[in-house]
């Protein structure tokens, strides 16, 4: 079995390499006696004179030599009587003739920075009890999915100068998610990384759970508890590049074992080393790492970082498609979905590469969802415009629907938008203090009304004017101010409305369920559209200017009675209560040649949602029906008589 797994690893077909490589607690029979210890296995084709050095042998390179057990470059040794948490490294002569000490690429645990050693850890035996959640889990195509993106270390901040544990974060996070209506949490990378400022995107240990927050079983407990509370957990994973620290993967055996050997591609735009995704062992290494977190930690999905740097060389479309890397992605998605049919894979992709979320068998990359970064960029740019100029950029906002149905899009307002001097979400809004809050309410309403799954970075709901800092807690004190607390209330209500109304999430990638009812009104910068599923019809209206309308006609394709179920200008959200309290009846004819319209109050920068509560019930429609019925009655009488006469004649 081991040699079959090794063959698959070398051929780039393996998703469980962690079962063979690394350091495993095992029991071996030696001279008819059972001995407990650790089996070490290392893949280093160009290494010589390999040994394991660690706490137990005083870091003496002569004590625990490793045997080369396969000509492809596999070394192994069994060391008895070891225990968890002991630190170790591999010591060997590399291809350049230099002796080096390297951390274990397959280590399950590592020392906390600035220490760099791997640590022994028994990964088996966690008492999972999330079967009920796992049995019902699916890819959420027809479900509401509102994702709360979180950086574990800065959500609540440090406790007495230390990072909170995975379990301590869960203590606070679970009730917060319950209170605010989210369905999933996405955690930023927690594979071991040395530099805090990389946020985990430049890792050194791709199987090693980040020791900042605890050990692997504490992470398992975190996921288990979230599952039992009904929340999905998505892991952010970065398979494009890795940290260049000398003790890790960089020139591991003296050659470019993991990175590109071509100097034009070795270093990424971020200064990290790029994985050579065309090498089969590298493919197996990364596919196995991602499967490891799905298998052992029960994650419900993976968000794959920087897909643009996978599909195109160095993320540059002008350099062409990186076919070796796109083959890796297809293989990854195919194998992970086969092994775990109910998990999701999500592409963070800023390119126009086609068929990202299409099935592999139809030439797609096989992802379930793709971040709509075009929507994010266009939308935030539009909301930052002076309303005077919005009419000249009217199509920037509605452009997303021109391509939306080409992929399964997810609408992100992520951590990338609130760092590096870009300003927070509220800071991106145009205008003075009051206007920024009004536009922010409008923006969040627009995000939830627009088709596509939702993602918001932690703190978006607080409307902070200070950018996120990974070394500081979120500014929770803002909730003592009514304006900020009202935004959190608005985000909660949008989540609840989104989950409750099926027209907002069922078959949302089917164009039959979306219709613009006002799309060309650039002079007033007002937009409106309908979404429906089954018997449920919803109408969404957005005013993008400070103009207030006491009486405004909005077109609709439905006749009947509409009830307002959300208005961003209500006082509970920090607005001025310019909402529609009474139900709105439809009347014939409407703007932009729609068959019907309703007349509403439309607040300055207001956003409102209407539900078709009763069809065919407007006064004028009823009057027309009564008149039509009166005119048709004589004809019906004559028809009945004629029918009776004909029937009598036939009976004779």
XYZ file of C-alpha atoms in Angstrom:
652
model
C 0.000 0.000 0.000
C 2.826 2.401 0.893
C 4.482 1.921 -2.480
C 1.171 2.455 -4.276
C 0.687 5.695 -2.379
C 4.261 6.741 -3.160
C 3.720 6.023 -6.858
C 0.567 8.162 -6.844
C 2.490 10.912 -5.071
C 5.208 10.961 -7.715
C 2.593 10.916 -10.488
C 0.649 13.843 -9.032
C -2.442 11.775 -8.253
C -2.241 11.539 -4.450
C -4.524 13.351 -2.012
C -3.523 11.498 1.173
C 0.276 11.792 1.225
C 0.085 12.761 4.910
C -0.640 9.105 5.713
C 2.850 8.150 4.509
C 5.175 11.139 4.903
C 5.879 13.090 8.068
C 6.136 11.869 11.657
C 3.571 9.284 12.801
C 3.096 7.644 16.180
C 3.023 3.905 15.487
C 3.586 0.580 17.194
C 6.181 -1.735 15.687
C 7.127 -5.294 16.542
C 10.857 -5.505 17.201
C 12.315 -8.831 18.298
C 8.814 -10.075 19.091
C 8.102 -7.093 21.300
C 5.691 -4.296 20.567
C 7.435 -0.958 20.710
C 5.753 2.439 20.621
C 7.518 5.182 18.752
C 7.502 7.504 15.765
C 8.049 6.644 12.103
C 9.708 9.508 10.224
C 9.552 9.687 6.428
C 11.049 12.394 4.242
C 10.959 13.064 0.514
C 14.221 14.757 -0.512
C 15.556 13.318 -3.809
C 18.931 15.094 -3.787
C 19.675 14.764 -0.063
C 22.469 12.678 1.429
C 23.476 11.653 4.943
C 20.031 12.333 6.381
C 19.265 12.237 10.093
C 16.556 13.328 12.513
C 17.686 15.754 15.177
C 15.533 16.621 18.164
C 15.132 17.197 21.871
C 15.472 13.501 22.690
C 18.942 13.123 21.118
C 20.400 16.477 22.093
C 20.270 17.582 18.449
C 23.110 15.163 17.730
C 23.253 14.444 13.987
C 24.940 11.041 14.591
C 22.237 9.392 16.684
C 19.182 8.912 14.444
C 20.326 8.377 10.867
C 17.661 7.796 8.223
C 17.752 5.010 5.644
C 17.103 5.628 1.976
C 14.272 3.191 1.272
C 13.482 4.146 -2.308
C 15.716 5.400 -5.134
C 13.255 8.247 -5.810
C 14.542 9.877 -2.633
C 12.485 8.613 0.310
C 14.217 8.333 3.684
C 12.800 6.817 6.841
C 13.623 5.752 10.369
C 11.747 4.524 13.432
C 12.595 6.051 16.805
C 11.085 4.464 19.941
C 9.793 6.070 23.096
C 9.072 9.550 21.828
C 6.250 11.781 23.065
C 4.045 14.560 21.792
C 5.309 18.126 21.465
C 8.973 17.153 21.216
C 10.701 19.398 18.675
C 12.666 18.083 15.699
C 14.163 18.859 12.294
C 15.814 16.986 9.460
C 19.579 17.406 9.011
C 21.191 16.466 5.698
C 23.668 17.369 3.004
C 21.885 19.035 0.098
C 22.598 19.025 -3.638
C 25.074 21.876 -3.171
C 27.121 19.884 -0.675
C 25.976 22.057 2.216
C 24.572 20.608 5.452
C 21.212 22.147 6.324
C 18.521 21.803 8.988
C 14.984 21.756 7.600
C 11.543 21.681 9.187
C 9.356 18.726 8.221
C 7.200 19.653 5.181
C 4.534 17.241 6.481
C 4.668 18.237 10.158
C 1.285 18.339 11.861
C 2.429 20.913 14.382
C 5.215 23.484 14.754
C 6.864 25.723 17.285
C 5.484 29.202 17.806
C 7.458 31.869 16.018
C 10.251 32.915 16.163
C 11.174 29.268 16.844
C 11.258 27.208 13.658
C 11.218 23.506 14.590
C 8.531 20.972 13.827
C 6.837 19.272 16.780
C 5.560 15.726 17.199
C 1.812 15.419 17.427
C -0.659 12.511 17.361
C -3.347 13.578 14.951
C -5.712 10.634 15.486
C -8.509 10.131 17.980
C -10.545 13.334 18.210
C -14.108 12.536 19.477
C -16.187 14.125 16.704
C -19.931 14.435 17.252
C -20.976 16.587 14.286
C -22.555 13.765 12.274
C -25.926 15.483 12.084
C -24.427 18.573 10.452
C -22.174 16.616 8.084
C -25.063 14.399 6.955
C -27.100 17.452 5.896
C -24.197 19.429 4.441
C -24.350 20.461 0.783
C -22.779 23.006 -1.573
C -25.522 25.558 -0.876
C -26.458 26.288 -4.482
C -30.103 26.716 -3.445
C -29.429 27.831 0.116
C -28.724 31.200 1.671
C -24.998 31.565 2.307
C -23.807 34.616 4.224
C -20.131 34.226 5.132
C -18.427 36.052 7.990
C -14.710 36.293 7.176
C -12.543 36.350 10.282
C -8.919 36.735 11.323
C -8.742 34.681 14.492
C -6.089 36.741 16.238
C -7.668 40.158 15.873
C -11.395 39.504 16.057
C -11.439 39.831 19.837
C -7.754 40.626 20.155
C -5.126 39.224 22.490
C -5.878 37.987 25.992
C -3.304 39.089 28.586
C -0.819 39.642 25.792
C -1.300 36.248 24.140
C -3.317 35.058 21.187
C -6.695 33.499 22.037
C -6.994 29.766 21.489
C -9.244 28.261 18.820
C -11.631 27.247 21.583
C -11.650 30.685 23.196
C -12.543 32.259 19.862
C -15.391 29.751 19.498
C -16.766 30.766 22.925
C -17.486 34.271 21.627
C -17.903 33.617 17.910
C -20.758 31.112 18.065
C -23.228 33.349 19.950
C -22.205 36.283 17.745
C -22.973 34.348 14.563
C -26.267 33.193 16.053
C -27.259 36.704 17.045
C -26.401 38.224 13.679
C -27.781 35.638 11.278
C -24.689 34.436 9.415
C -24.609 30.928 7.961
C -20.851 30.327 7.566
C -17.560 31.554 8.902
C -14.426 31.740 6.751
C -11.147 31.782 8.647
C -8.077 33.361 7.106
C -5.159 30.922 6.627
C -4.122 28.940 9.697
C -1.306 26.887 8.178
C 1.914 27.728 10.032
C 3.441 31.062 8.991
C 6.289 33.095 10.492
C 5.380 36.727 9.685
C 2.255 38.147 11.330
C 1.868 40.742 8.582
C 1.381 38.074 5.914
C -1.923 37.093 7.626
C -1.101 33.456 6.850
C -0.832 33.824 3.085
C 2.916 33.071 3.125
C 3.160 29.777 4.961
C 6.043 27.524 5.932
C 4.021 24.501 7.092
C 1.133 23.435 4.877
C 0.000 20.590 7.160
C 0.913 22.325 10.387
C -1.936 24.023 12.255
C -1.006 27.551 13.281
C 0.472 27.319 16.784
C -0.550 30.913 17.585
C -3.984 29.643 18.521
C -3.318 26.137 19.817
C -2.825 22.573 18.660
C -4.620 20.577 15.938
C -7.217 19.075 18.253
C -8.153 22.504 19.511
C -8.851 23.478 15.902
C -10.910 20.296 15.527
C -12.879 21.339 18.603
C -13.452 24.780 17.049
C -14.958 23.257 13.882
C -16.910 20.628 15.804
C -18.552 23.228 18.032
C -19.459 25.460 15.102
C -21.006 22.500 13.306
C -23.067 21.572 16.340
C -24.315 25.145 16.452
C -25.324 24.882 12.779
C -22.556 26.907 11.100
C -20.372 25.908 8.173
C -16.634 26.566 8.331
C -14.556 27.513 5.285
C -10.759 27.511 5.282
C -8.798 30.087 3.317
C -5.880 28.256 1.685
C -2.960 29.677 -0.322
C -1.547 27.112 -2.786
C 0.230 29.613 -5.036
C 3.268 30.567 -3.001
C 5.199 30.001 0.235
C 7.521 31.886 2.573
C 11.191 32.027 1.570
C 12.572 31.312 5.066
C 15.627 29.071 4.770
C 14.427 26.426 7.250
C 11.291 25.655 5.184
C 10.516 24.670 1.567
C 12.785 27.087 -0.312
C 15.474 25.066 -2.187
C 14.547 22.234 0.132
C 17.123 19.628 -0.931
C 19.404 22.117 -2.621
C 17.250 22.148 -5.746
C 13.980 23.869 -6.598
C 12.012 20.898 -5.328
C 8.814 22.860 -4.696
C 9.298 26.150 -6.570
C 9.878 26.981 -10.231
C 13.474 26.436 -11.325
C 13.003 29.084 -14.026
C 14.230 32.314 -12.370
C 11.592 34.254 -14.318
C 8.894 32.576 -12.238
C 10.612 31.505 -9.008
C 9.642 34.590 -7.045
C 6.048 35.809 -6.919
C 4.838 39.423 -7.108
C 4.657 39.325 -3.281
C 8.339 38.392 -2.883
C 7.491 34.820 -1.875
C 8.457 31.636 -3.724
C 5.937 30.284 -6.239
C 4.935 26.638 -6.221
C 5.645 24.923 -9.527
C 2.131 23.594 -10.071
C 3.263 21.704 -13.156
C 5.383 19.291 -11.088
C 3.502 16.166 -10.137
C 4.978 15.752 -6.617
C 4.103 19.387 -5.884
C 0.554 18.747 -7.051
C 0.282 15.767 -4.721
C 1.804 17.766 -1.867
C -0.770 20.558 -2.160
C -3.798 18.406 -2.977
C -2.996 16.244 0.044
C -2.599 19.298 2.274
C -6.044 20.584 1.349
C -7.608 17.153 1.671
C -5.941 16.777 5.074
C -7.931 19.730 6.402
C -11.142 18.394 4.899
C -10.559 14.869 6.185
C -9.157 15.491 9.662
C -10.726 18.845 10.504
C -14.118 18.527 8.774
C -13.911 21.883 7.000
C -16.911 22.463 4.738
C -15.100 24.320 2.006
C -11.863 25.803 0.776
C -11.361 29.327 -0.500
C -8.440 29.126 -2.926
C -6.371 32.292 -2.830
C -4.932 34.149 -5.848
C -6.390 31.979 -8.611
C -5.351 34.699 -11.073
C -1.743 33.699 -10.339
C -2.651 30.100 -11.119
C -4.455 30.484 -14.413
C -1.983 33.017 -15.854
C 1.786 33.093 -15.513
C 2.569 35.375 -12.565
C -1.032 36.573 -12.703
C -0.343 38.406 -15.969
C -2.836 37.626 -18.739
C -0.420 38.913 -21.380
C 1.956 36.052 -20.486
C -0.711 33.478 -21.334
C -2.385 30.577 -19.570
C -0.272 28.471 -17.251
C -1.609 25.136 -18.501
C 0.305 23.107 -15.941
C -1.340 25.083 -13.164
C -4.852 24.938 -14.632
C -4.457 21.168 -14.953
C -3.548 21.113 -11.269
C -6.729 23.027 -10.411
C -8.933 20.687 -12.443
C -7.299 17.698 -10.799
C -7.669 19.254 -7.357
C -11.362 20.043 -7.748
C -12.126 16.695 -9.345
C -10.424 14.655 -6.652
C -11.648 16.678 -3.671
C -15.253 16.659 -4.872
C -15.061 12.923 -5.525
C -13.728 12.280 -2.018
C -16.058 14.807 -0.349
C -19.148 15.403 -2.535
C -20.694 17.964 -0.183
C -17.738 20.348 0.268
C -17.332 23.646 -1.602
C -14.328 25.052 -3.405
C -14.301 28.812 -3.957
C -12.008 30.704 -6.320
C -10.659 34.119 -5.381
C -10.117 35.111 -8.988
C -9.808 38.647 -10.355
C -9.472 37.626 -14.018
C -11.942 37.122 -16.853
C -10.761 33.531 -17.317
C -13.808 31.604 -18.541
C -15.622 28.602 -17.068
C -14.083 28.881 -13.616
C -17.201 27.377 -12.006
C -18.136 25.083 -14.880
C -17.809 21.287 -14.526
C -14.476 19.762 -15.465
C -16.121 17.458 -17.997
C -17.308 20.547 -19.895
C -13.932 22.229 -19.961
C -14.321 24.159 -16.707
C -11.992 24.453 -13.732
C -14.532 22.772 -11.471
C -14.911 25.375 -8.716
C -18.300 25.749 -7.055
C -18.102 29.521 -6.656
C -16.027 32.456 -7.838
C -15.523 35.764 -6.065
C -17.056 38.542 -8.159
C -14.238 41.034 -7.781
C -15.530 42.954 -10.783
C -18.783 43.580 -8.905
C -16.822 44.642 -5.836
C -14.591 47.097 -7.702
C -17.363 48.635 -9.818
C -19.745 48.909 -6.880
C -17.335 50.522 -4.422
C -16.133 52.942 -7.089
C -19.728 53.927 -7.859
C -20.648 54.475 -4.199
C -17.634 56.753 -3.864
C -18.820 59.106 -6.607
C -20.353 62.508 -6.059
C -24.063 61.980 -6.964
C -23.739 64.753 -9.563
C -21.525 62.470 -11.625
C -23.317 59.181 -11.050
C -25.481 59.609 -14.132
C -22.320 59.404 -16.233
C -21.403 56.084 -14.588
C -24.895 54.609 -14.427
C -23.967 51.366 -16.150
C -21.055 50.728 -13.794
C -23.557 49.503 -11.238
C -25.813 47.420 -13.455
C -22.962 45.953 -15.520
C -22.547 43.034 -13.113
C -25.847 41.543 -14.274
C -24.603 41.506 -17.879
C -22.175 38.704 -16.988
C -23.521 37.397 -13.675
C -25.088 34.223 -15.042
C -21.849 33.097 -16.727
C -20.463 31.818 -13.386
C -21.610 30.979 -9.855
C -20.584 34.282 -8.316
C -20.074 35.208 -4.677
C -20.196 38.901 -3.710
C -17.248 39.768 -1.424
C -16.509 42.771 0.733
C -13.386 41.153 2.139
C -10.297 41.981 4.179
C -8.492 43.129 1.019
C -10.778 46.177 0.845
C -10.015 47.549 4.325
C -6.181 47.561 4.443
C -3.090 49.166 2.910
C -4.497 52.668 2.853
C -7.594 51.752 0.850
C -9.881 52.917 3.630
C -12.660 50.982 5.311
C -15.964 50.328 3.583
C -17.632 53.352 5.172
C -14.646 55.531 4.301
C -15.128 54.608 0.640
C -18.605 56.151 0.680
C -19.032 59.679 -0.724
C -20.058 62.604 1.393
C -20.138 63.867 4.949
C -20.617 61.820 8.113
C -24.395 61.380 7.808
C -24.227 60.694 4.081
C -21.581 58.013 4.487
C -23.831 56.096 6.872
C -26.823 56.443 4.540
C -24.788 55.185 1.577
C -23.346 52.343 3.645
C -26.853 51.181 4.528
C -27.754 51.374 0.856
C -24.633 49.424 -0.148
C -25.232 46.552 2.245
C -28.877 46.365 1.146
C -27.727 46.274 -2.477
C -25.238 43.479 -1.765
C -27.951 41.314 -0.224
C -30.555 42.122 -2.868
C -28.169 41.334 -5.742
C -28.046 37.642 -6.765
C -25.001 35.736 -5.498
C -23.755 34.398 -2.174
C -22.506 36.978 0.338
C -19.213 37.509 2.171
C -18.323 40.264 4.621
C -15.112 40.747 6.523
C -15.341 41.049 10.280
C -15.874 44.655 11.303
C -17.811 45.673 8.198
C -20.865 45.531 10.429
C -19.285 48.021 12.871
C -18.786 50.780 10.282
C -15.313 51.556 11.584
C -13.423 54.476 10.084
C -10.072 52.881 11.052
C -8.525 50.241 8.810
C -8.143 46.695 10.055
C -4.873 45.961 11.847
C -3.926 42.324 12.472
C -2.286 43.327 15.758
C -5.367 45.011 17.236
C -8.814 43.906 18.272
C -11.829 45.088 16.306
C -13.138 48.381 17.767
C -16.059 46.838 19.630
C -16.475 50.043 21.636
C -18.093 51.557 18.534
C -21.279 49.677 19.379
C -21.839 52.106 22.231
C -22.550 54.751 19.571
C -26.054 54.537 18.041
C -24.929 55.138 14.440
C -22.535 52.188 14.506
C -24.817 49.898 16.484
C -27.579 50.632 13.948
C -25.371 49.363 11.104
C -24.844 46.111 12.983
C -28.643 45.864 13.425
C -29.096 46.461 9.682
C -26.597 43.703 8.800
C -28.381 41.302 11.125
C -31.788 42.059 9.621
C -30.455 41.693 6.078
C -29.089 38.262 6.988
C -32.431 37.210 8.445
C -34.426 38.507 5.462
C -31.992 36.826 3.076
C -32.352 33.465 4.803
C -36.129 33.652 5.166
C -37.155 34.683 1.645
C -36.553 31.999 -0.956
C -36.698 34.490 -3.839
C -33.371 35.832 -2.562
C -31.453 32.545 -2.786
C -33.327 29.746 -4.572
C -32.077 29.135 -8.125
C -30.349 32.517 -8.057
C -28.017 31.476 -10.882
C -30.999 30.989 -13.195
C -31.697 34.179 -15.217
C -35.399 33.333 -15.345
C -35.724 34.581 -11.756
C -34.284 38.088 -12.251
C -35.782 41.100 -14.085
C -34.764 44.742 -14.188
C -37.788 46.971 -13.691
C -35.806 50.222 -13.755
C -32.375 50.024 -15.334
C -32.016 53.058 -17.632
C -32.925 55.901 -15.290
C -29.496 57.553 -15.310
C -30.911 61.064 -14.837
C -32.227 60.188 -11.377
C -29.797 57.321 -10.561
C -32.595 55.048 -9.379
C -32.456 51.291 -9.930
C -35.107 48.621 -9.384
C -35.362 44.915 -10.092
C -37.532 41.924 -9.304
C -36.544 38.456 -8.150
C -38.873 35.529 -7.770
C -39.089 31.866 -6.967
C -42.290 29.858 -6.962
C -45.092 32.046 -5.651
C -42.752 34.525 -3.971
C -41.979 37.779 -5.804
C -39.766 40.558 -4.423
C -39.128 44.064 -5.720
C -35.938 45.965 -4.768
C -35.540 49.734 -5.199
C -32.389 51.863 -4.728
C -32.027 55.638 -4.769
C -28.375 56.598 -5.291
C -28.758 60.350 -4.787
C -29.712 62.688 -1.913
C -32.989 63.543 -3.677
C -36.077 62.653 -1.642
C -39.314 61.594 -3.385
C -42.629 61.721 -1.568
C -44.271 60.085 -4.590
C -42.280 57.923 -6.960
C -43.479 55.446 -9.590
C -41.582 52.150 -9.812
C -42.370 49.680 -12.554
C -43.190 46.038 -11.959
C -44.148 43.022 -14.025
C -46.659 41.890 -11.392
C -50.112 43.149 -10.586
C -51.337 43.000 -7.040
C -50.347 44.295 -3.648
C -46.781 44.929 -2.451
C -45.750 45.190 1.174
C -42.514 46.880 2.238
C -40.453 44.488 4.384
C -37.220 46.493 4.599
C -36.248 50.143 4.350
C -32.720 51.386 5.009
C -34.038 54.779 6.145
C -35.827 53.448 9.229
C -34.709 55.000 12.489
C -33.596 51.645 13.902
C -30.903 51.692 11.199
C -29.961 55.328 11.809
C -32.282 56.814 9.186
C -35.144 59.319 9.206
C -38.159 57.005 8.963
C -39.106 57.828 5.377
C -40.582 54.396 4.823
C -43.741 52.969 3.261
C -46.044 51.839 6.030
C -49.092 50.954 3.965
C -49.329 48.313 1.278
C -48.847 49.450 -2.274
C -51.333 48.505 -4.985
C -50.291 48.216 -8.596
C -51.695 50.342 -11.394
C -51.513 49.767 -15.144
C -48.466 51.023 -17.015
C -45.108 51.922 -15.604
C -41.747 53.602 -16.260
C -39.564 52.002 -18.929
C -42.650 50.356 -20.474
C -43.320 47.998 -17.583
C -46.897 46.650 -17.529
C -47.627 47.897 -13.970
C -46.264 50.251 -11.344
C -46.536 51.084 -7.668
C -46.219 54.546 -6.162
C -43.842 54.727 -3.206
C -42.027 57.090 -0.886
C -38.300 56.956 -1.713
C -35.847 58.278 0.842
C -32.620 60.098 0.143
C -30.025 57.356 -0.542
C -32.797 54.940 0.393
C -33.032 51.221 -0.313
C -36.282 49.330 0.108
C -37.483 45.759 -0.395
C -41.086 44.902 -1.257
C -42.837 41.550 -1.138
C -45.765 40.771 -3.422
C -48.182 39.819 -0.675
C -51.398 39.501 -2.678
C -51.830 39.148 -6.419
C -54.596 40.806 -8.455
C -55.877 42.942 -5.601
C -55.288 46.566 -6.568
C -58.477 48.738 -6.650
C -58.172 49.767 -10.271
C -57.504 46.198 -11.375
C -60.601 45.027 -9.502
C -62.667 47.777 -11.135
C -61.496 46.699 -14.557
C -62.304 43.077 -13.751
C -65.838 43.947 -12.572
C -66.468 45.968 -15.749
C -65.091 43.176 -17.891
C -67.266 40.630 -16.111
C -70.396 42.774 -16.560
C -69.793 43.108 -20.285
C -69.184 39.421 -20.744
C -72.223 38.179 -18.798
C -74.824 38.425 -21.640
C -72.533 36.607 -24.003
C -72.047 33.846 -21.477
C -75.845 33.490 -21.096
C -76.376 33.149 -24.832
C -73.538 30.655 -25.060
C -75.066 28.538 -22.327
C -78.468 28.529 -24.054
C -76.922 27.572 -27.352
C -75.001 24.801 -25.716
C -78.144 23.452 -24.076
C -80.064 23.560 -27.345
C -77.328 21.767 -29.170
C -77.176 19.162 -26.452
C -80.958 18.565 -26.658
C -80.832 18.181 -30.387
C -78.050 15.641 -30.100
C -79.997 13.656 -27.505
C -82.890 13.292 -29.901
